[in-house]
Coordinates of N, CA and C in Angstrom, one line a residue:
X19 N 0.8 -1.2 0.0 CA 0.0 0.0 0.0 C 0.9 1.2 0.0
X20 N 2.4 1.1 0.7 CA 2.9 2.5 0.7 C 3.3 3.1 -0.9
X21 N 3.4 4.2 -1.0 CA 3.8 4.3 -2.1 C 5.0 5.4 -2.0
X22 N 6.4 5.4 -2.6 CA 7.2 6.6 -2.3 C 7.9 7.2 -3.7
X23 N 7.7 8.3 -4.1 CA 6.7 9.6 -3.5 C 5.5 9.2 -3.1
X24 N 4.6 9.5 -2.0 CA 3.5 9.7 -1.8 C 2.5 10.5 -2.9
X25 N 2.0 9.9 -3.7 CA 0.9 10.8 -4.7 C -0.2 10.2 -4.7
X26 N -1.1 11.2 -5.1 CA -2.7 11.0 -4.8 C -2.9 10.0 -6.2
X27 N -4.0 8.9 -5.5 CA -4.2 7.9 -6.8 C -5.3 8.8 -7.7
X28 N -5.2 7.7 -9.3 CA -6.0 8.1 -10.0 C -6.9 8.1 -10.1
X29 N -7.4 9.5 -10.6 CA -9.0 9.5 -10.4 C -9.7 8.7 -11.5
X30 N -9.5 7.9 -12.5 CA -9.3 6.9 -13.1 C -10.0 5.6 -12.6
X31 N -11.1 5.5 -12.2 CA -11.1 4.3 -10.9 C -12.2 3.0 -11.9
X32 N -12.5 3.1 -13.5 CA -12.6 1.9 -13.7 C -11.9 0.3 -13.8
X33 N -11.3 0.8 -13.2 CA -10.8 -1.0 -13.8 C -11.4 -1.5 -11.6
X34 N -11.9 -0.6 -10.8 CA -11.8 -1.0 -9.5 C -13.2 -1.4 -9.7
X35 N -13.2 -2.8 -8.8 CA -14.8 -3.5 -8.8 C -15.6 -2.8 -7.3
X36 N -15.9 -2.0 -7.4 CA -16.9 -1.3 -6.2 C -17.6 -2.6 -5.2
X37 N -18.1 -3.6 -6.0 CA -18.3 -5.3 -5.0 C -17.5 -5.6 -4.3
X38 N -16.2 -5.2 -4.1 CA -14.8 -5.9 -3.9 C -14.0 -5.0 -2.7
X39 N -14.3 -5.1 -1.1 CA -13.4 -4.1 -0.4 C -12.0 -4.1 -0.7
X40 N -11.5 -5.6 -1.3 CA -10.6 -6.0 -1.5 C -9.6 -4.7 -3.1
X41 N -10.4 -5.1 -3.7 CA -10.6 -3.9 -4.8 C -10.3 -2.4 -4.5
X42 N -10.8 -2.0 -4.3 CA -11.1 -0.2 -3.6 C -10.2 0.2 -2.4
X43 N -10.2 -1.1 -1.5 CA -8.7 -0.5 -0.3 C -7.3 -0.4 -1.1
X44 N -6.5 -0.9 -2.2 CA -5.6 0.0 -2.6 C -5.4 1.1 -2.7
X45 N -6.4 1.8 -3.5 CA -6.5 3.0 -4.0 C -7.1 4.1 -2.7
X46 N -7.8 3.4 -1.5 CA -8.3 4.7 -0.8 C -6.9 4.3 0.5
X47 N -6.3 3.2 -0.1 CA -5.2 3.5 0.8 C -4.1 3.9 0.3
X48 N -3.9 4.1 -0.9 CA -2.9 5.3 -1.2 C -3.5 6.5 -1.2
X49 N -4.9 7.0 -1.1 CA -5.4 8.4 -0.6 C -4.7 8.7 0.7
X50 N -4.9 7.8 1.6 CA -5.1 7.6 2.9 C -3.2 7.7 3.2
X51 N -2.5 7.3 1.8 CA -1.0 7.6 2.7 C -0.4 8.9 2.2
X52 N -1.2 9.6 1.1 CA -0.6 10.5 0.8 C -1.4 11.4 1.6
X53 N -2.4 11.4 2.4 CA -2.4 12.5 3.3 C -1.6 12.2 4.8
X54 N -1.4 11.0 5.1 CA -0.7 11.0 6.4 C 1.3 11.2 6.1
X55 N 1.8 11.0 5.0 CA 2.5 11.4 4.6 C 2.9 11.8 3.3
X56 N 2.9 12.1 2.9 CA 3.4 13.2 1.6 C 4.3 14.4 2.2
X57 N 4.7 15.1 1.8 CA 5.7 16.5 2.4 C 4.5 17.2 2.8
X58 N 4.6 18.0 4.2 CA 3.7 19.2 4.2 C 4.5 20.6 3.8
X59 N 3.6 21.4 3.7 CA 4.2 22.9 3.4 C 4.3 23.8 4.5
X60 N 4.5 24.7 4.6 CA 4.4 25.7 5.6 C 3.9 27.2 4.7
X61 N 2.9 27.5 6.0 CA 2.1 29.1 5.2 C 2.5 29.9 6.4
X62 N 2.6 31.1 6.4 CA 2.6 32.2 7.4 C 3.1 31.3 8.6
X63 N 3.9 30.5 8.5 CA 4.6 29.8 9.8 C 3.7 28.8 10.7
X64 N 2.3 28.2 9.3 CA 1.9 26.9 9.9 C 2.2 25.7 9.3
X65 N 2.0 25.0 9.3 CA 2.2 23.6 8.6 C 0.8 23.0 7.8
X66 N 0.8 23.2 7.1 CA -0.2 22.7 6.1 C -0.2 21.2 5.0
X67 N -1.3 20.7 5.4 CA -0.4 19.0 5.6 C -1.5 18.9 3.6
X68 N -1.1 18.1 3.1 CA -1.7 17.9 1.8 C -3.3 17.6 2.2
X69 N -3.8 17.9 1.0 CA -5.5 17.4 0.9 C -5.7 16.7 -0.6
X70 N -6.3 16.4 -0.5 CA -7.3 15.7 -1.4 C -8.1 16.5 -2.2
X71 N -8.4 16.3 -3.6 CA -8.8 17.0 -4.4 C -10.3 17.3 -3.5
X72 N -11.9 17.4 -4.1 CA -12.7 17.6 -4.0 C -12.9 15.8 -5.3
X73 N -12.4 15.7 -6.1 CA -12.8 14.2 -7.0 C -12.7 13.5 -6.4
X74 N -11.4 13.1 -5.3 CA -10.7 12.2 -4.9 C -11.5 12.1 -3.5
X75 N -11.9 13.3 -3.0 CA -13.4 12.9 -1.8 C -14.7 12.3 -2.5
X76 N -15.3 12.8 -3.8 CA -16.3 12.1 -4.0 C -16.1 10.7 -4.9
X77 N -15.1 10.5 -5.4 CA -14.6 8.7 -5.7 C -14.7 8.4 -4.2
X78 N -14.2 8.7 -3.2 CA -14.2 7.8 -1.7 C -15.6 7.3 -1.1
X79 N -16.4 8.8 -1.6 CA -17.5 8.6 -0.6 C -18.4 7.6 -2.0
X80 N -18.2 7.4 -3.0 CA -18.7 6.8 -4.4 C -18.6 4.9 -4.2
X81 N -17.2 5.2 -3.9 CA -16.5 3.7 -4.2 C -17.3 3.0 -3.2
X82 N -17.2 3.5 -1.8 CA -17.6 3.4 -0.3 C -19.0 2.8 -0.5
X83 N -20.1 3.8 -0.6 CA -21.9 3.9 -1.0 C -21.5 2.6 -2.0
X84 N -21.5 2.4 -3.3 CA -21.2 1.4 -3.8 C -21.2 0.2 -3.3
X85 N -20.0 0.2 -2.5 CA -19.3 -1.1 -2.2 C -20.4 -1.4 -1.0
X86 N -21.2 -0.5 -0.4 CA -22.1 -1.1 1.1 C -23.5 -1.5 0.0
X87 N -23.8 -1.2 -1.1 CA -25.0 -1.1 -1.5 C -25.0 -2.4 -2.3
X88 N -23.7 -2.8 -3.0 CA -23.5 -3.8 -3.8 C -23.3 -5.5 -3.6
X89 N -22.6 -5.0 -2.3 CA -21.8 -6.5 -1.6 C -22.8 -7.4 -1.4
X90 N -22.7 -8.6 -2.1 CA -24.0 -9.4 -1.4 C -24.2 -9.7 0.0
X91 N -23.0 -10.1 1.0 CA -23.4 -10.3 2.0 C -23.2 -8.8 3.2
X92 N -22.9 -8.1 3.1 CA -22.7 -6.6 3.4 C -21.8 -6.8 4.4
X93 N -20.7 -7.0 4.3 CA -19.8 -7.1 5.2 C -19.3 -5.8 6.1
X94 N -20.1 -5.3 6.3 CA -19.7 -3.7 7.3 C -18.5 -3.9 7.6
X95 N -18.0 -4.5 8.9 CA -17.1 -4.7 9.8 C -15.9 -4.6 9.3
X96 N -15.9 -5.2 7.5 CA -14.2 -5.0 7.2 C -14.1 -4.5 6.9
X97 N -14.6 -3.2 6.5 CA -13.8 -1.7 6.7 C -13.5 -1.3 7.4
X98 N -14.0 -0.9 8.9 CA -13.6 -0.8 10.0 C -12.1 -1.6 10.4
X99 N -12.1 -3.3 10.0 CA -11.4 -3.9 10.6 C -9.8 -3.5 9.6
X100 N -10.4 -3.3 8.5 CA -9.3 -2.6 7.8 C -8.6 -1.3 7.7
X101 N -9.4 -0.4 8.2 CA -9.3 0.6 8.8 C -8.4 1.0 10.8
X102 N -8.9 -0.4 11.2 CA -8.3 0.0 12.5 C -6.5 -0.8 12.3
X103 N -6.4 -1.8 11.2 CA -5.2 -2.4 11.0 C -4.3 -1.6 10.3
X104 N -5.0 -0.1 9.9 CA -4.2 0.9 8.8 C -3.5 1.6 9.6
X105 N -4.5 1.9 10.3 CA -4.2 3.5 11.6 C -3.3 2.8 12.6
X106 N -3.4 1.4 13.0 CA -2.2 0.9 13.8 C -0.9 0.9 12.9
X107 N -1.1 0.6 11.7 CA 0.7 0.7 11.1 C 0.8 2.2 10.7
X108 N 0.1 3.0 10.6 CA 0.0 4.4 10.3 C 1.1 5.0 11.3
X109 N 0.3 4.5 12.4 CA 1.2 4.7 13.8 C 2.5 4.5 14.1
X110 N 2.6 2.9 14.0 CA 4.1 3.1 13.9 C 5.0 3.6 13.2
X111 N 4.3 3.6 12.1 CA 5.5 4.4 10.6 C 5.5 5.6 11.1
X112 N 4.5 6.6 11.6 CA 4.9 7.9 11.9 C 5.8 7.4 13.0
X113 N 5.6 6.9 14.1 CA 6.8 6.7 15.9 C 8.1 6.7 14.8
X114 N 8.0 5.7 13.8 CA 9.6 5.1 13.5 C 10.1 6.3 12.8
X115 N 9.4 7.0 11.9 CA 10.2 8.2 10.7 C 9.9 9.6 11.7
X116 N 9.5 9.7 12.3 CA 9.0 11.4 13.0 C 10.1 11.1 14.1
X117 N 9.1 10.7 14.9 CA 9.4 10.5 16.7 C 10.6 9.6 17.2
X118 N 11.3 8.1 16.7 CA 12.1 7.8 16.8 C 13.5 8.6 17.0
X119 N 13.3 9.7 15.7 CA 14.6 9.9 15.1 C 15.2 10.8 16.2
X120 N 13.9 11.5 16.9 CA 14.0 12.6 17.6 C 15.1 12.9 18.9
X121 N 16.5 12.9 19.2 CA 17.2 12.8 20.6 C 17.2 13.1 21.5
X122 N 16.6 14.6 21.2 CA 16.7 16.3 22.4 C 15.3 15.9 23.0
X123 N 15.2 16.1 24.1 CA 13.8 16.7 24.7 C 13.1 17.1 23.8
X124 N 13.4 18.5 23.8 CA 12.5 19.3 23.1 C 12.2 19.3 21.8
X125 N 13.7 18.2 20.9 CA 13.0 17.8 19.8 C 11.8 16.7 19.2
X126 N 12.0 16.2 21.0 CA 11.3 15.1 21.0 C 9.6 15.0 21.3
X127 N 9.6 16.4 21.6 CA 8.2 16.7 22.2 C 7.5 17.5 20.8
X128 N 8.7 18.0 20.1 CA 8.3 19.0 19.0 C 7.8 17.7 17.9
X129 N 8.5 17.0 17.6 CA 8.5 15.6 16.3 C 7.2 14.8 16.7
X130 N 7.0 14.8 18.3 CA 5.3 14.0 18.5 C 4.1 15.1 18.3
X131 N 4.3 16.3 19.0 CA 3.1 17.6 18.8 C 2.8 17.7 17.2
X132 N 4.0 17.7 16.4 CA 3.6 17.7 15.2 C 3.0 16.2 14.6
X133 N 3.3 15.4 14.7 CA 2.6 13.6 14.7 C 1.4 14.1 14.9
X134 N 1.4 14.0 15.8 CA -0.2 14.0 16.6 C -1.1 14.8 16.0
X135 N -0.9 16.4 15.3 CA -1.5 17.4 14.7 C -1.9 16.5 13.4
X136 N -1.1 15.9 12.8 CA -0.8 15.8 11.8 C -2.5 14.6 11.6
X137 N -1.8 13.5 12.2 CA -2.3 12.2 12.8 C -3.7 12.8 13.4
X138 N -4.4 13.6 13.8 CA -5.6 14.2 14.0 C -6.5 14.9 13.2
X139 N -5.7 15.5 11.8 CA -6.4 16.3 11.3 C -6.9 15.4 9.7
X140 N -5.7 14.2 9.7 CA -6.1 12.9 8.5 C -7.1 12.0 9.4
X141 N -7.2 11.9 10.3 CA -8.5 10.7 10.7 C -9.5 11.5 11.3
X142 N -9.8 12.9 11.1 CA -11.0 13.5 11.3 C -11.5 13.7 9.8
X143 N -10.0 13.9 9.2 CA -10.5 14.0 7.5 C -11.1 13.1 6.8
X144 N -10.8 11.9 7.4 CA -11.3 10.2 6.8 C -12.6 10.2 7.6
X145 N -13.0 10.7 8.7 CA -14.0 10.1 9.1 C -15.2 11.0 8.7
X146 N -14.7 12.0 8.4 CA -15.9 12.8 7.6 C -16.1 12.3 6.5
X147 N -15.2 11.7 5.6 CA -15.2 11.3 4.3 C -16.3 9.7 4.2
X148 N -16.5 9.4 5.5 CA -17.0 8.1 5.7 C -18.1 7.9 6.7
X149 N -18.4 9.3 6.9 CA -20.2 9.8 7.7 C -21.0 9.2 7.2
X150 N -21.0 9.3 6.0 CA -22.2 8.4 5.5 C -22.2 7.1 6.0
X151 N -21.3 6.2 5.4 CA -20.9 4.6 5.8 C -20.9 4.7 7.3
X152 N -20.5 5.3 8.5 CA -20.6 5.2 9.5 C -22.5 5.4 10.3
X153 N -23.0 6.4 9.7 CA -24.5 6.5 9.8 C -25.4 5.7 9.6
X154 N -25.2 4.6 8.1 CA -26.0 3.7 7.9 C -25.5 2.5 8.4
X155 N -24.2 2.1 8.6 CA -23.9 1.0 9.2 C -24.1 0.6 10.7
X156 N -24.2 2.0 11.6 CA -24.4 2.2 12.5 C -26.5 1.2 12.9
X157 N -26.9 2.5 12.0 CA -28.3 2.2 11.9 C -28.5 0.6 11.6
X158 N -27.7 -0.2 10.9 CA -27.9 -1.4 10.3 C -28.0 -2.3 11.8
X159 N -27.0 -2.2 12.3 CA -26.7 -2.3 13.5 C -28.1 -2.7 14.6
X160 N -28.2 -1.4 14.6 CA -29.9 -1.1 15.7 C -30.7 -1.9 15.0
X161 N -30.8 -2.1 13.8 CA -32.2 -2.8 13.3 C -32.0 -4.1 13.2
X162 N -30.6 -4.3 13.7 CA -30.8 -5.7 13.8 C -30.2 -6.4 15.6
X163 N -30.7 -5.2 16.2 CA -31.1 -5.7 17.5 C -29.7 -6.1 18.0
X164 N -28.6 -5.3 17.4 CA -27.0 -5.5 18.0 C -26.8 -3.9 18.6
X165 N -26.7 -2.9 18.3 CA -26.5 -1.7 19.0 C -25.0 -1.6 18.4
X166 N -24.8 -0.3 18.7 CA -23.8 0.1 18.2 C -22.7 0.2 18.9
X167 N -22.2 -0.9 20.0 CA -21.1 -0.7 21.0 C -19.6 -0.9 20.1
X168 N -19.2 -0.8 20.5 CA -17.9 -1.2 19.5 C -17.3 -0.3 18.5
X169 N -18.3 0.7 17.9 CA -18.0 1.2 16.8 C -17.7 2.6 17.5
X170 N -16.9 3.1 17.2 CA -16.1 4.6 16.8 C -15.7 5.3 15.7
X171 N -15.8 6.4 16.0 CA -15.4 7.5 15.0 C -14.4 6.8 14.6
X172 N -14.0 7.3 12.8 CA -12.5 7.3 12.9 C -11.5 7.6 13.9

C-alpha cells in the first residue's frame, strides 16, 4: 500500500470493482497515505499537511456507497477492521520516521506535537469522508437488534 513519492491515486477508478473491499482498499489507501505522509508545506509559519482533491473525496465517498449497496453479503465490519489495522501501522511508521529519530527533549516533544496534529487532522478528514458509511452502518446495527457498542469515529 505504501507508495514513495507519496501521490494522490488516479482518479481513473474503472478498472476497480466497487463489490470488492478487497478492490477499492488499494486505491483509498494510497489516498489515505498521501495525506498522512506526503511533504507538508508551511504558510505564514503553519504547517499545512496535503489534501485531497474535491474528485478524490467524492470517488471515496462513491467507491464506499457502492461497495455497502453492492456486496451481497454486506460485510460492514471489514472496513472498520481494515481501517483500524491501517491506523495501527499508520502509527508506527509515523513513531519510526518522526518521533524515533528525535534525541533532544525538546526535539522530541516537538516531532510528537507535530505527529499528533498531523495524525488528527487525516482521521478527522477520513471520518468525515465516511459519515455516511458510519451512519447507515451504524443504523444497520440497531435494526438488527446489535446496538452500536464497538463502533467509533475514525
Amino acid at each position: 500500500m505504501t507508495t514513495t513519492p507519496y501521490t494522490l491515486p488516479s482518479v481513473d477508478t474503472q478498472n476497480i470493482n466497487p463489490e470488492s473491499l478487497d478492490s477499492i482498499w488499494p486505491w483509498m489507501g494510497q489516498l489515505f497515505d498521501f495525506r498522512f505522509f506526503a511533504p507538508s508545506t508551511t504558510s505564514d509559519g503553519k504547517e499545512v499537511y496535503p489534501r485531497a482533491t474535491v474528485a478524490h473525496k467524492t470517488i471515496t465517498y462513491d467507491l464506499v456507497f457502492k461497495w455497502t449497496t453492492t456486496s451481497a453479503n454486506l460485510p460492514y465490519e471489514a472496513l472498520y477492521e481494515k481501517l483500524e489495522t491501517y491506523l495501527g501501522d499508520v502509527s508506527r511508521r509515523m513513531y519510526e520516521q518522526q518521533i524515533l529519530p528525535a534525541t533532544k527533549d525538546q526535539a522530541l516533544i516537538d516531532a510528537y506535537l507535530s505527529a499528533w496534529k498531523r495524525y488528527d487532522y487525516c482521521t478527522s478528514t477520513t471520518d468525515k469522508e465516511l459519515n455516511y458509511y458510519n451512519r447507515h452502518f451504524v443504523k444497520r446495527l440497531e435494526d438488527e437488534g446489535q446496538g452500536a457498542k464497538g463502533v467509533d469515529p475514525v
